[in-house]
mmCIF file of C-alpha atoms and ligand atoms in Angstrom:
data_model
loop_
_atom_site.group_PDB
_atom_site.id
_atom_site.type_symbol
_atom_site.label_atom_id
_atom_site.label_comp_id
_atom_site.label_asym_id
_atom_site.label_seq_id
_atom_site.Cartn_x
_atom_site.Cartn_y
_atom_site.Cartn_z
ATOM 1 C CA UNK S 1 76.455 83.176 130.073
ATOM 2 C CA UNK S 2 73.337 81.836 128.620
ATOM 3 C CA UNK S 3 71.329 82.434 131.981
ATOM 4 C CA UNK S 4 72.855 85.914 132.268
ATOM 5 C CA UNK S 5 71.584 86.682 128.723
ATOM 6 C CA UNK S 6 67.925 85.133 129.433
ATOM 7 C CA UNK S 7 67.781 86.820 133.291
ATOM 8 C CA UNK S 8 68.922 90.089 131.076
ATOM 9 C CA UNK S 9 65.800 89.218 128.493
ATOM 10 C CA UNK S 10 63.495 89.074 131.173
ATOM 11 C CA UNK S 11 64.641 92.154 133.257
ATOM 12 C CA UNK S 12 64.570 94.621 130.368
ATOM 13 C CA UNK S 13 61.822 92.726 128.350
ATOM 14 C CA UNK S 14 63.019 91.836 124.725
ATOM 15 C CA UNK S 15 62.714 94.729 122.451
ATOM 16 C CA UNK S 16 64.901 96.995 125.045
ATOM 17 C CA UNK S 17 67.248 93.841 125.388
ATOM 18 C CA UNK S 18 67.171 92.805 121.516
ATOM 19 C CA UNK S 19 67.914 97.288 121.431
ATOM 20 C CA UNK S 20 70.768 97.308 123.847
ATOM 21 C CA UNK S 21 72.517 93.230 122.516
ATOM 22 C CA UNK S 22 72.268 95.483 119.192
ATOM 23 C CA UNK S 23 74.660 98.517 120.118
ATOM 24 C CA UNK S 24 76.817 95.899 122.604
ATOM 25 C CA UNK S 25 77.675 94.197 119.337
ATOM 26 C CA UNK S 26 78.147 96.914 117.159
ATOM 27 C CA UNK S 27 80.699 98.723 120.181
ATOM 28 C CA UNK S 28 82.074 95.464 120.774
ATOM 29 C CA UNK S 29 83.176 94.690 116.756
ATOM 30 C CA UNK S 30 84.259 98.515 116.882
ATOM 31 C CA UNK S 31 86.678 97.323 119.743
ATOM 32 C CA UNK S 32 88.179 94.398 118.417
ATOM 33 C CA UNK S 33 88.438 96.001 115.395
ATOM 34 C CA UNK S 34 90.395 98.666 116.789
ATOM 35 C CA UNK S 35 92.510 96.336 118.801
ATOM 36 C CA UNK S 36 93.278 95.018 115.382
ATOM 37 C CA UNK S 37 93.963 97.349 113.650
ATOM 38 C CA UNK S 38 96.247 98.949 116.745
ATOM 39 C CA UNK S 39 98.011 95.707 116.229
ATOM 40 C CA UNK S 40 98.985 96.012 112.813
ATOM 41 C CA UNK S 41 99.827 99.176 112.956
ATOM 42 C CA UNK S 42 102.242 98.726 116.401
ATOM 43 C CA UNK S 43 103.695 95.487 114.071
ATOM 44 C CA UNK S 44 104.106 97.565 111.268
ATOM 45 C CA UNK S 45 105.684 100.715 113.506
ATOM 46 C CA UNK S 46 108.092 98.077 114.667
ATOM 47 C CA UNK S 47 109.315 95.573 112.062
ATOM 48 C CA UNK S 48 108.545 97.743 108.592
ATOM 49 C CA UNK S 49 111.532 99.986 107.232
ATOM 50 C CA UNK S 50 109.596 102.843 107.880
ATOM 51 C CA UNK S 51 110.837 104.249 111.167
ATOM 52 C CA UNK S 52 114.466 102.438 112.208
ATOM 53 C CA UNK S 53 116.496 101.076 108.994
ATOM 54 C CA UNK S 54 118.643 99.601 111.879
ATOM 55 C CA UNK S 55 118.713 95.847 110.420
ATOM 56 C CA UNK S 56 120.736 93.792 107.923
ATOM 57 C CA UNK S 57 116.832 92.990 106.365
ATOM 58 C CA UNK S 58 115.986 96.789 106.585
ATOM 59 C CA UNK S 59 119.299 97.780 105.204
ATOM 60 C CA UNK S 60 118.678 95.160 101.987
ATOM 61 C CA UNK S 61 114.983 96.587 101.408
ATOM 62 C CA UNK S 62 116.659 100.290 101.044
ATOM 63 C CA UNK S 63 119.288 98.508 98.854
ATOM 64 C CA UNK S 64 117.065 96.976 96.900
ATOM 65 C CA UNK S 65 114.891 100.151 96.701
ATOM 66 C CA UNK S 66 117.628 102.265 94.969
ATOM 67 C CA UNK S 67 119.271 99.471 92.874
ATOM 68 C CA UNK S 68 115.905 99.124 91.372
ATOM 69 C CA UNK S 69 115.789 102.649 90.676
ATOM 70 C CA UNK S 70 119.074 102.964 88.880
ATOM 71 C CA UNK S 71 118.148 99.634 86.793
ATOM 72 C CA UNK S 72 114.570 101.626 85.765
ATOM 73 C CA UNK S 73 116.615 104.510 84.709
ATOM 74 C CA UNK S 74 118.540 102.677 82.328
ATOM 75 C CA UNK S 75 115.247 101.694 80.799
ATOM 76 C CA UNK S 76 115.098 104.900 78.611
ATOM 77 C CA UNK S 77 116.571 105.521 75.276
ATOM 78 C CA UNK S 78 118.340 108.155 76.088
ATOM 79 C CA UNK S 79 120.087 108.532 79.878
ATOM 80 C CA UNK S 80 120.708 111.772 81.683
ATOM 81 C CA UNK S 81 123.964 111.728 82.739
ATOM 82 C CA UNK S 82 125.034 111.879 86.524
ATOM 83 C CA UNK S 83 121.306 110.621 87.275
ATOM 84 C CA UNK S 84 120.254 109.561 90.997
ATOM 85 C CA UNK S 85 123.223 111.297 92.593
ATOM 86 C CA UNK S 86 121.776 110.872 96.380
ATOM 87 C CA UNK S 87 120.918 107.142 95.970
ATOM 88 C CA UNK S 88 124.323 106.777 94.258
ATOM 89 C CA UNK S 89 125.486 107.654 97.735
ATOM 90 C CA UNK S 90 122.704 106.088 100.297
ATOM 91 C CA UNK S 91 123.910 102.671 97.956
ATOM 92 C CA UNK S 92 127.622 102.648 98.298
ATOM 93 C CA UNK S 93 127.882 104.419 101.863
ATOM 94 C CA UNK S 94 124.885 100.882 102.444
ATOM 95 C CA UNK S 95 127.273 98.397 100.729
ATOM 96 C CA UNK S 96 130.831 99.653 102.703
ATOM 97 C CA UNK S 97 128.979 99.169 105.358
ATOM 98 C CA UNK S 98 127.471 95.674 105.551
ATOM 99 C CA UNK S 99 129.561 92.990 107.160
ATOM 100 C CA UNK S 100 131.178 90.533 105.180
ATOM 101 C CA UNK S 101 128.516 87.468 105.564
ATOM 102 C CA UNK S 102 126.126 89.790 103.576
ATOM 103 C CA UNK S 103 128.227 90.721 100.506
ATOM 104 C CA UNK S 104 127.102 87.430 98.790
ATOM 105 C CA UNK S 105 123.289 88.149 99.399
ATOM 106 C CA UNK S 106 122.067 87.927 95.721
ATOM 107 C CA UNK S 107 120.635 91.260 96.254
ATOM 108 C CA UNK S 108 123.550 93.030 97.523
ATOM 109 C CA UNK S 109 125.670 91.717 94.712
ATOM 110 C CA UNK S 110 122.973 92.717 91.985
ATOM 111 C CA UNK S 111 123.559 96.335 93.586
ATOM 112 C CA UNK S 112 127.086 95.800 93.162
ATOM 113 C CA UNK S 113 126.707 95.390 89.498
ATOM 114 C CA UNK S 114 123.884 97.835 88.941
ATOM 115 C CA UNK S 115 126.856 100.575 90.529
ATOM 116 C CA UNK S 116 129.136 98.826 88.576
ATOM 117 C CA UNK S 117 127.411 99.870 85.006
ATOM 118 C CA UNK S 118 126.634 103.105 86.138
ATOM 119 C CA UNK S 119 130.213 103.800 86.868
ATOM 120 C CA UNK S 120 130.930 102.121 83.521
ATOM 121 C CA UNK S 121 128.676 103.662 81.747
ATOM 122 C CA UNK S 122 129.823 107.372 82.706
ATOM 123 C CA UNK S 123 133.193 106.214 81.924
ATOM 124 C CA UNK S 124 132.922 105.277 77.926
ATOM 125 C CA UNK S 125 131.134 108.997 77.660
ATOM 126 C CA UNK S 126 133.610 110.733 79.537
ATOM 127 C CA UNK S 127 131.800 111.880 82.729
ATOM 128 C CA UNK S 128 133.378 112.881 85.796
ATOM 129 C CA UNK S 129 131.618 111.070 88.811
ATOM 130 C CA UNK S 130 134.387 111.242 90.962
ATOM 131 C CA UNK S 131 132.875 113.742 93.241
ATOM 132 C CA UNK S 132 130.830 111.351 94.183
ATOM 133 C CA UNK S 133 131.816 107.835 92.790
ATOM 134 C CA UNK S 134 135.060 106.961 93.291
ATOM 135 C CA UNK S 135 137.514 104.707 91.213
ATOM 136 C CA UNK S 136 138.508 103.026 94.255
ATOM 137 C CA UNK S 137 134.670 102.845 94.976
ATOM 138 C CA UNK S 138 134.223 101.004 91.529
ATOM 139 C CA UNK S 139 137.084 99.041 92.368
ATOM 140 C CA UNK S 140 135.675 97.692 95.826
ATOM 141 C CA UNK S 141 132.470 96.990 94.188
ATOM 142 C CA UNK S 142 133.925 94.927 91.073
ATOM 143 C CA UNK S 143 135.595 93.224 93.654
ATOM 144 C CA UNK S 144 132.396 91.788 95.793
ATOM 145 C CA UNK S 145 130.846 91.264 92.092
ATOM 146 C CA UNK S 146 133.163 89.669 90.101
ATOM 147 C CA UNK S 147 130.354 88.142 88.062
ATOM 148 C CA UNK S 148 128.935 91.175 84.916
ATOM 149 C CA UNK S 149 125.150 90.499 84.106
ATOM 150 C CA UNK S 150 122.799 92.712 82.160
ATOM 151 C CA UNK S 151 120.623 94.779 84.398
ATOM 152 C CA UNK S 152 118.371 95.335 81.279
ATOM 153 C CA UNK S 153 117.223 93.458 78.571
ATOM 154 C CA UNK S 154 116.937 94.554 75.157
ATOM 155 C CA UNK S 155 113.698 93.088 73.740
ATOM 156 C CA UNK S 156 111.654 92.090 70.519
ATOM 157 C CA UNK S 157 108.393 92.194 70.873
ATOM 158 C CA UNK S 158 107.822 89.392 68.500
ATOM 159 C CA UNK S 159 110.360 86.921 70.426
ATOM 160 C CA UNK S 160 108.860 88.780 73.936
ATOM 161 C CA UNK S 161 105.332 87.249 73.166
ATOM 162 C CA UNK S 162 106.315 83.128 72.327
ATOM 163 C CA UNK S 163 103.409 80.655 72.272
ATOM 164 C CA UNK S 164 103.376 76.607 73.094
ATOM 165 C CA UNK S 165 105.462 77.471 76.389
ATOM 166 C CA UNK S 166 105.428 75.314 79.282
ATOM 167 C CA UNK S 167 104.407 76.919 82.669
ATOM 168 C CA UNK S 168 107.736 76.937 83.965
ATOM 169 C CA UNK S 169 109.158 79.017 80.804
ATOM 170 C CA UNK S 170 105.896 80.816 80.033
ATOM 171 C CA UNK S 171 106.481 82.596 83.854
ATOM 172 C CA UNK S 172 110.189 83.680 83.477
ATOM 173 C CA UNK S 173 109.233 84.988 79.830
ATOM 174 C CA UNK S 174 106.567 87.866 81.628
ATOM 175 C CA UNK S 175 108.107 90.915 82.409
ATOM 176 C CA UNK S 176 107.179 94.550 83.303
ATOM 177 C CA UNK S 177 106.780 96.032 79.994
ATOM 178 C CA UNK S 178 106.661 100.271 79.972
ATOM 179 C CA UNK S 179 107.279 101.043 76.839
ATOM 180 C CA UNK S 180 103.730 101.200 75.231
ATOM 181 C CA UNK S 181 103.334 101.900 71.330
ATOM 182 C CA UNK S 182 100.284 103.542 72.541
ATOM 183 C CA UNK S 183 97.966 100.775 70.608
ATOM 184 C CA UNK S 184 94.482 100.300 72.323
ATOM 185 C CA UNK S 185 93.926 96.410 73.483
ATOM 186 C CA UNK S 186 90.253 96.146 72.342
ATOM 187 C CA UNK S 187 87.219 95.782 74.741
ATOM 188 C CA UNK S 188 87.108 91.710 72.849
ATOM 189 C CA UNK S 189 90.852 90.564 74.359
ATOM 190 C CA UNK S 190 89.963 92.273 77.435
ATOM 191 C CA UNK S 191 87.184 90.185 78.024
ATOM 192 C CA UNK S 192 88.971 87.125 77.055
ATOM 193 C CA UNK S 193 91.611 88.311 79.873
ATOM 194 C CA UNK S 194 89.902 88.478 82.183
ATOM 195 C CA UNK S 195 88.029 84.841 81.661
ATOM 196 C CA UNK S 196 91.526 84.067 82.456
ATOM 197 C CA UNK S 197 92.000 85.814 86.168
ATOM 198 C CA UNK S 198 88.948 85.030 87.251
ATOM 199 C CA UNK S 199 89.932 81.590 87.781
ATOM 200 C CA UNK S 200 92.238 82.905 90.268
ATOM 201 C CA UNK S 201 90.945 81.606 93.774
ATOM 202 C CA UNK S 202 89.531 83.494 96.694
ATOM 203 C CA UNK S 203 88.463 83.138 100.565
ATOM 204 C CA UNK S 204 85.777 80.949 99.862
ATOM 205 C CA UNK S 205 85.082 81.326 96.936
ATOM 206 C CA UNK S 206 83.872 85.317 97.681
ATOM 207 C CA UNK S 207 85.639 87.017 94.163
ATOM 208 C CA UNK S 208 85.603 90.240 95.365
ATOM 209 C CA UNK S 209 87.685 91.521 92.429
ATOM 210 C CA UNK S 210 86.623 94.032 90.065
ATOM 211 C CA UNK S 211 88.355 95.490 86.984
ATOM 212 C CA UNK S 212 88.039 98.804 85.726
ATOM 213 C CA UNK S 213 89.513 99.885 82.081
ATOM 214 C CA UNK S 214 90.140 103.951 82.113
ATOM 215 C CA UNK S 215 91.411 105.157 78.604
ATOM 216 C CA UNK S 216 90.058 109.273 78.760
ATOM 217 C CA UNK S 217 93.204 111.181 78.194
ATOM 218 C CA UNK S 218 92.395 113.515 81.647
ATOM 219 C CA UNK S 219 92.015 110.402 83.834
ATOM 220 C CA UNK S 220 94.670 108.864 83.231
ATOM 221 C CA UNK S 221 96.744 111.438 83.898
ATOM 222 C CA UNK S 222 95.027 111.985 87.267
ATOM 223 C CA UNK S 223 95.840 108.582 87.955
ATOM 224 C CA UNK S 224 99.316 109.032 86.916
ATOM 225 C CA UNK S 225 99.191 111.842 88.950
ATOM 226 C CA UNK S 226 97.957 110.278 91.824
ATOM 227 C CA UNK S 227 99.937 107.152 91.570
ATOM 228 C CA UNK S 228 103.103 108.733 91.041
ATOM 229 C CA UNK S 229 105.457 105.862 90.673
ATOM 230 C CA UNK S 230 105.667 105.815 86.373
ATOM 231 C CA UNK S 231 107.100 108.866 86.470
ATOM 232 C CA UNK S 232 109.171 108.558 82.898
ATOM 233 C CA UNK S 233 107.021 105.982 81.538
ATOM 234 C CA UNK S 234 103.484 107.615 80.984
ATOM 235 C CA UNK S 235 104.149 108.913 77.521
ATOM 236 C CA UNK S 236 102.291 105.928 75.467
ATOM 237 C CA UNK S 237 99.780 104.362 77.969
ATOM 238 C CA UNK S 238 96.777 104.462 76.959
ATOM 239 C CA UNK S 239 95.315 101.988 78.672
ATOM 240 C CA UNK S 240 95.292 101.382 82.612
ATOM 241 C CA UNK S 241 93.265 98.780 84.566
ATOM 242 C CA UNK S 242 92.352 99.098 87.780
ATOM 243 C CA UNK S 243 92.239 96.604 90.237
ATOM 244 C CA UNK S 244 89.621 97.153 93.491
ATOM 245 C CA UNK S 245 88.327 94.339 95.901
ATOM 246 C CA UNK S 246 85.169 94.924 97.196
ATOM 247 C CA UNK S 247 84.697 94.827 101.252
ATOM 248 C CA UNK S 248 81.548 94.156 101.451
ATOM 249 C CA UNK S 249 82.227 90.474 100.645
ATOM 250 C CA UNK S 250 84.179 90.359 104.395
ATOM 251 C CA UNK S 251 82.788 89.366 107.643
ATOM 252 C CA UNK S 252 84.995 89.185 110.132
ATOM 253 C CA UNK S 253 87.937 91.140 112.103
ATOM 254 C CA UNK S 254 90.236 88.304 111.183
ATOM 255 C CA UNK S 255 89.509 89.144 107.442
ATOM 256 C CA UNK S 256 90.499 92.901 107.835
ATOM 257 C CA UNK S 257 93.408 91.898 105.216
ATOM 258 C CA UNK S 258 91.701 89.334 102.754
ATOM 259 C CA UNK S 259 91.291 91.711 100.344
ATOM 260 C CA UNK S 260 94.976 92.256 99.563
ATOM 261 C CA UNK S 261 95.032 88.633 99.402
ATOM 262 C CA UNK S 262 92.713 88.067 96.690
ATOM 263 C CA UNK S 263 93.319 90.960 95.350
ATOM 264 C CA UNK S 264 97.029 90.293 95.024
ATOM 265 C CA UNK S 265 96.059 86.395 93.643
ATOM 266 C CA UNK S 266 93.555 88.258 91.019
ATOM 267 C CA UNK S 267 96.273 90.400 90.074
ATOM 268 C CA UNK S 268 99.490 87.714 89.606
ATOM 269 C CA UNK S 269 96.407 85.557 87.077
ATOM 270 C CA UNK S 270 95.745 89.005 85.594
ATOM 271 C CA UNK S 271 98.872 89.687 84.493
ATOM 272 C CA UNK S 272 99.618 86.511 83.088
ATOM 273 C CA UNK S 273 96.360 86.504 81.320
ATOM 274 C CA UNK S 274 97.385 89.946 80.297
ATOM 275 C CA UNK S 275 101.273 88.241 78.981
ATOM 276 C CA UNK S 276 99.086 85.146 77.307
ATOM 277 C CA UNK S 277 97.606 87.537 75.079
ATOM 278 C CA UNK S 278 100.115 89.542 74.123
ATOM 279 C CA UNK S 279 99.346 92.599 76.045
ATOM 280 C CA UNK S 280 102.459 94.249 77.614
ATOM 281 C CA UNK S 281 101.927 95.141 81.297
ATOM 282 C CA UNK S 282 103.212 96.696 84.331
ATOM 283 C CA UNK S 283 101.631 96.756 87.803
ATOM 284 C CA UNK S 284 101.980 99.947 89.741
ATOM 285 C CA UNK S 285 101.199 100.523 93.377
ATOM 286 C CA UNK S 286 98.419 101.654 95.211
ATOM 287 C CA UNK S 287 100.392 101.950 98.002
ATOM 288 C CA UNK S 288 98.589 105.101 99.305
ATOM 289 C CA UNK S 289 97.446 107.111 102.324
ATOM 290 C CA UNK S 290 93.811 108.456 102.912
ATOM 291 C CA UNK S 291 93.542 111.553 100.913
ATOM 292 C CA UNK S 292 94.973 109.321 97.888
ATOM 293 C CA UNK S 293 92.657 106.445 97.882
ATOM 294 C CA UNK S 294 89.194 109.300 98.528
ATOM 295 C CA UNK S 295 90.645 111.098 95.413
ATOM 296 C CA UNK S 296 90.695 108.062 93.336
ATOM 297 C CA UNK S 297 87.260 106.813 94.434
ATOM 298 C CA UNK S 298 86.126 110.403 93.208
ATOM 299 C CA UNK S 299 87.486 109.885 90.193
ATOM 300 C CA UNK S 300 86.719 107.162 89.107
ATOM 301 C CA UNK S 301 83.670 106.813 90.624
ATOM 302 C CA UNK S 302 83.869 103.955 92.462
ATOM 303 C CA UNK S 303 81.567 102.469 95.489
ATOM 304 C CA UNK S 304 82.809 103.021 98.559
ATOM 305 C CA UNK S 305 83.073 99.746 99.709
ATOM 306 C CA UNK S 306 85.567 99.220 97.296
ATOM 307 C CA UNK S 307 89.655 99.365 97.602
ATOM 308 C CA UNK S 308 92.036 99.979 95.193
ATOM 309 C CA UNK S 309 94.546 97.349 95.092
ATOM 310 C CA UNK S 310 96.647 97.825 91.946
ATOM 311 C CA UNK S 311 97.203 100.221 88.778
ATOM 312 C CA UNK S 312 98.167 98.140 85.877
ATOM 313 C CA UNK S 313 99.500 100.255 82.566
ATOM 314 C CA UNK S 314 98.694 97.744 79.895
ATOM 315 C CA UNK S 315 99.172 97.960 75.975
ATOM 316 C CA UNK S 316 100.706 96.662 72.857
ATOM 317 C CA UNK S 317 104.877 97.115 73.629
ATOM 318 C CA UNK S 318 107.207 98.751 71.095
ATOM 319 C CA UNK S 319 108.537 96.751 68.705
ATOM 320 C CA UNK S 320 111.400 96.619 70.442
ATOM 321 C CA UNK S 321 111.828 97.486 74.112
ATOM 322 C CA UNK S 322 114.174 96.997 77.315
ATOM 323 C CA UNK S 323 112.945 95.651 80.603
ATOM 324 C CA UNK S 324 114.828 95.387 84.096
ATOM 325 C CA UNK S 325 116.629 92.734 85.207
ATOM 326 C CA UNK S 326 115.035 92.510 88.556
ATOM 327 C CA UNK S 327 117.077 89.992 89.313
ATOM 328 C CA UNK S 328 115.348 86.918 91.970
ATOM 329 C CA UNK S 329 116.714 85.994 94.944
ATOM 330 C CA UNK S 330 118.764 82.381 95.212
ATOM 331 C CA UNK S 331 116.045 79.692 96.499
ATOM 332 C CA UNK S 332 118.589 79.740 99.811
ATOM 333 C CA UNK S 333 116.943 82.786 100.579
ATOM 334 C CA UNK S 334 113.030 81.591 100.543
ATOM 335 C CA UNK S 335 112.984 78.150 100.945
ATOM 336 C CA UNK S 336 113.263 76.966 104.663
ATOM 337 C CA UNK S 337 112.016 74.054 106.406
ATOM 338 C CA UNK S 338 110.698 74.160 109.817
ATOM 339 C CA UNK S 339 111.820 71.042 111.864
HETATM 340 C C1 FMN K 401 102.358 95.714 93.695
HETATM 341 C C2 FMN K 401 103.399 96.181 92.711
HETATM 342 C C3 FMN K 401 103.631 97.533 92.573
HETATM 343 C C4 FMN K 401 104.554 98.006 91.635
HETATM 344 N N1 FMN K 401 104.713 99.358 91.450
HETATM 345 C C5 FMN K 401 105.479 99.799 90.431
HETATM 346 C C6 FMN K 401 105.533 101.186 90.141
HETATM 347 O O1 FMN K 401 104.896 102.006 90.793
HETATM 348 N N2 FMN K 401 106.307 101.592 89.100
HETATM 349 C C7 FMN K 401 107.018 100.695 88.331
HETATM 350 O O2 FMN K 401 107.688 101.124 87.392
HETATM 351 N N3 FMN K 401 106.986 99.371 88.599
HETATM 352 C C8 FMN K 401 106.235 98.897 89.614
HETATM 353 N N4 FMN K 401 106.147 97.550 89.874
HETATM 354 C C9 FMN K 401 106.875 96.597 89.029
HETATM 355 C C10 FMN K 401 108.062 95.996 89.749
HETATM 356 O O3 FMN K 401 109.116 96.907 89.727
HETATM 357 C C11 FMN K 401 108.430 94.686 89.048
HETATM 358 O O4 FMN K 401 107.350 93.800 89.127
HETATM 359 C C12 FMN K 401 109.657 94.024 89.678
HETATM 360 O O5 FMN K 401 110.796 94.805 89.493
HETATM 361 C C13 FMN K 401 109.902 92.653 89.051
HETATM 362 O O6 FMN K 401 110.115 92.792 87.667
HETATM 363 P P1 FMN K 401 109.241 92.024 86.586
HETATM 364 O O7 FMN K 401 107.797 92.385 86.826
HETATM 365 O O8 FMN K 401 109.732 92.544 85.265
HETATM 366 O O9 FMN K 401 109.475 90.558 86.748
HETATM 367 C C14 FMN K 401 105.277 97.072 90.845
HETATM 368 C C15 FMN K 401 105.055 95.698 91.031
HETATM 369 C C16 FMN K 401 104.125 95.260 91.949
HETATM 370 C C17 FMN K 401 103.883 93.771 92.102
#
């Protein structure tokens, strides 16, 4: 190769050889980076949830998806009656249909319950669902789940926030919080938060996250707008942060991805900087097509080497407040060891 390369040298002479290596390696990083990128896409065609919903792990993410919709719902003070009809439906026409080794899947008994309060809760008001909810539906379900659990919690923001915890309690004690008294977190804490997540690590050592505070009343709701998933929620937020890695700190086709990774690392430390100072917070996702993630960048200004990786409503909560359950899966389902 080498002798092909210097016999190439002295054919062409080296400025039209140093030219032509030039464009060879930009085509070439084009292709593999194509190849790449074809790759994840073909992997993502295949094994995501997005085309075929024709596995038991499929079927679980669309449970999961809905059950986590009704428990969001029950978030607000005051709940619209016969909410949610269609997932109501997708949900127990998912869970009738599931063989019987996946009824004790934490998730699918969560669901289970989540059905089970809706059904309840229509009941002690005196709400016909039975055009679409069943007593022999409720029935089946209270069967699989025999176990009743709270699919929100009522909170205090006092007790919400408690210092001196160990690590182990000071994690199950954050929550999503999105129900904002509207309170602005001053300019002071934020820099002290984010002294926290910067010790969050990163492909060597590269930091390519970047946090931006928007509090003007028209952005946000453009963002809110844009990010669509706090639909309900938006009234006292006045604060978002968003969370962008930069690419420029990448080199290679392998790191195509890195960003997410940091950027997800930067965000778990954020968040728990965020909890540490009593800041309520909930992330939101930036998980967006093209025209989404220009119209951002416009808005905010941003360079265009950066990516949006998060949108993180953050404030002082209510005095008192409810968050979801979200209930975890057993270990069983994470922890596996490779012989
Ligand atoms: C990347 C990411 C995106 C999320 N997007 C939203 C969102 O758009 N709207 C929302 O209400 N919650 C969103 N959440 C919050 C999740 O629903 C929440 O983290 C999950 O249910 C676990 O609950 P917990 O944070 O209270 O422990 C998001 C969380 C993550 C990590």
């Amino acid at each position: 190769m080498k002798t092909l390369k210097g016999y190439f040298y002295r054919f062409l002479g080296k400025k039209s050889a140093t030219y032509l290596n030039g464009w060879y390696t930009f085509f070439n990083k084009w292709r593999l980076l194509s190849v790449n990128y074809v790759y994840d896409a073909k992997m993502y065609h295949s094994h995501s949830s997005m085309v075929k919903k024709n596995t038991w792990k499929k079927k679980e993410a669309t449970i999961i998806l809905h059950y986590h919709a009704i428990e969001k719902a029950f978030l607000h003070s005051s709940l619209r009656f016969r909410f949610g009809i269609p997932r109501i439906q997708i949900l127990l026409s998912l869970i009738k249909d599931l063989e019987k080794e996946y009824l004790t899947s934490s998730q699918v008994l969560i669901a289970c319950e989540c059905l089970c309060k809706y059904y309840e809760i229509h009941q002690k008001n005196n709400i016909d669902v039975s055009d679409y909810f069943s007593d022999d539906d409720y029935g089946f379900l209270r069967n699989i789940n025999q176990k009743e659990e709270e699919i929100v919690h009522e909170q205090v923001r006092e007790l919400f926030f408690k210092k001196g915890l160990d690590f182990k309690d000071f994690a199950s004690s954050r929550r999503s919080v999105r129900n904002f008294s509207g309170e602005l977190v001053s300019p002071e804490t934020l820099d002290k938060v984010v002294e926290i997540a910067k010790t969050s690590p990163s492909v060597c050592n590269r930091q390519p996250a970047k946090v931006y505070c928007i509090q003007n009343k028209e952005k946000l709701a453009e963002v809110f707008r844009l990010q669509g998933g706090l639909q309900g929620f938006t009234d006292g937020i006045s604060q978002v942060l968003i969370l962008t890695c930069d690419r420029s700190t990448f080199y290679s086709v392998g790191e195509r991805n890195q960003l997410f990774i940091d950027g997800g690392l930067f965000l778990m430390n954020l968040l728990y900087a965020l909890h540490y100072y009593n800041i309520g917070a909930c992330p939101a996702h930036w998980a967006k097509e093209k025209h989404d993630d220009i119209e951002i960048k416009q808005l905010l200004d941003l360079d265009p080497a950066e990516k949006v990786i998060c949108v993180v409503p953050i404030g002082i909560p209510k005095e008192n407040f409810k968050t979801t359950l979200s209930k975890r899966r057993a270990n069983t389902e994470i922890l596996h060891f490779i012989n």
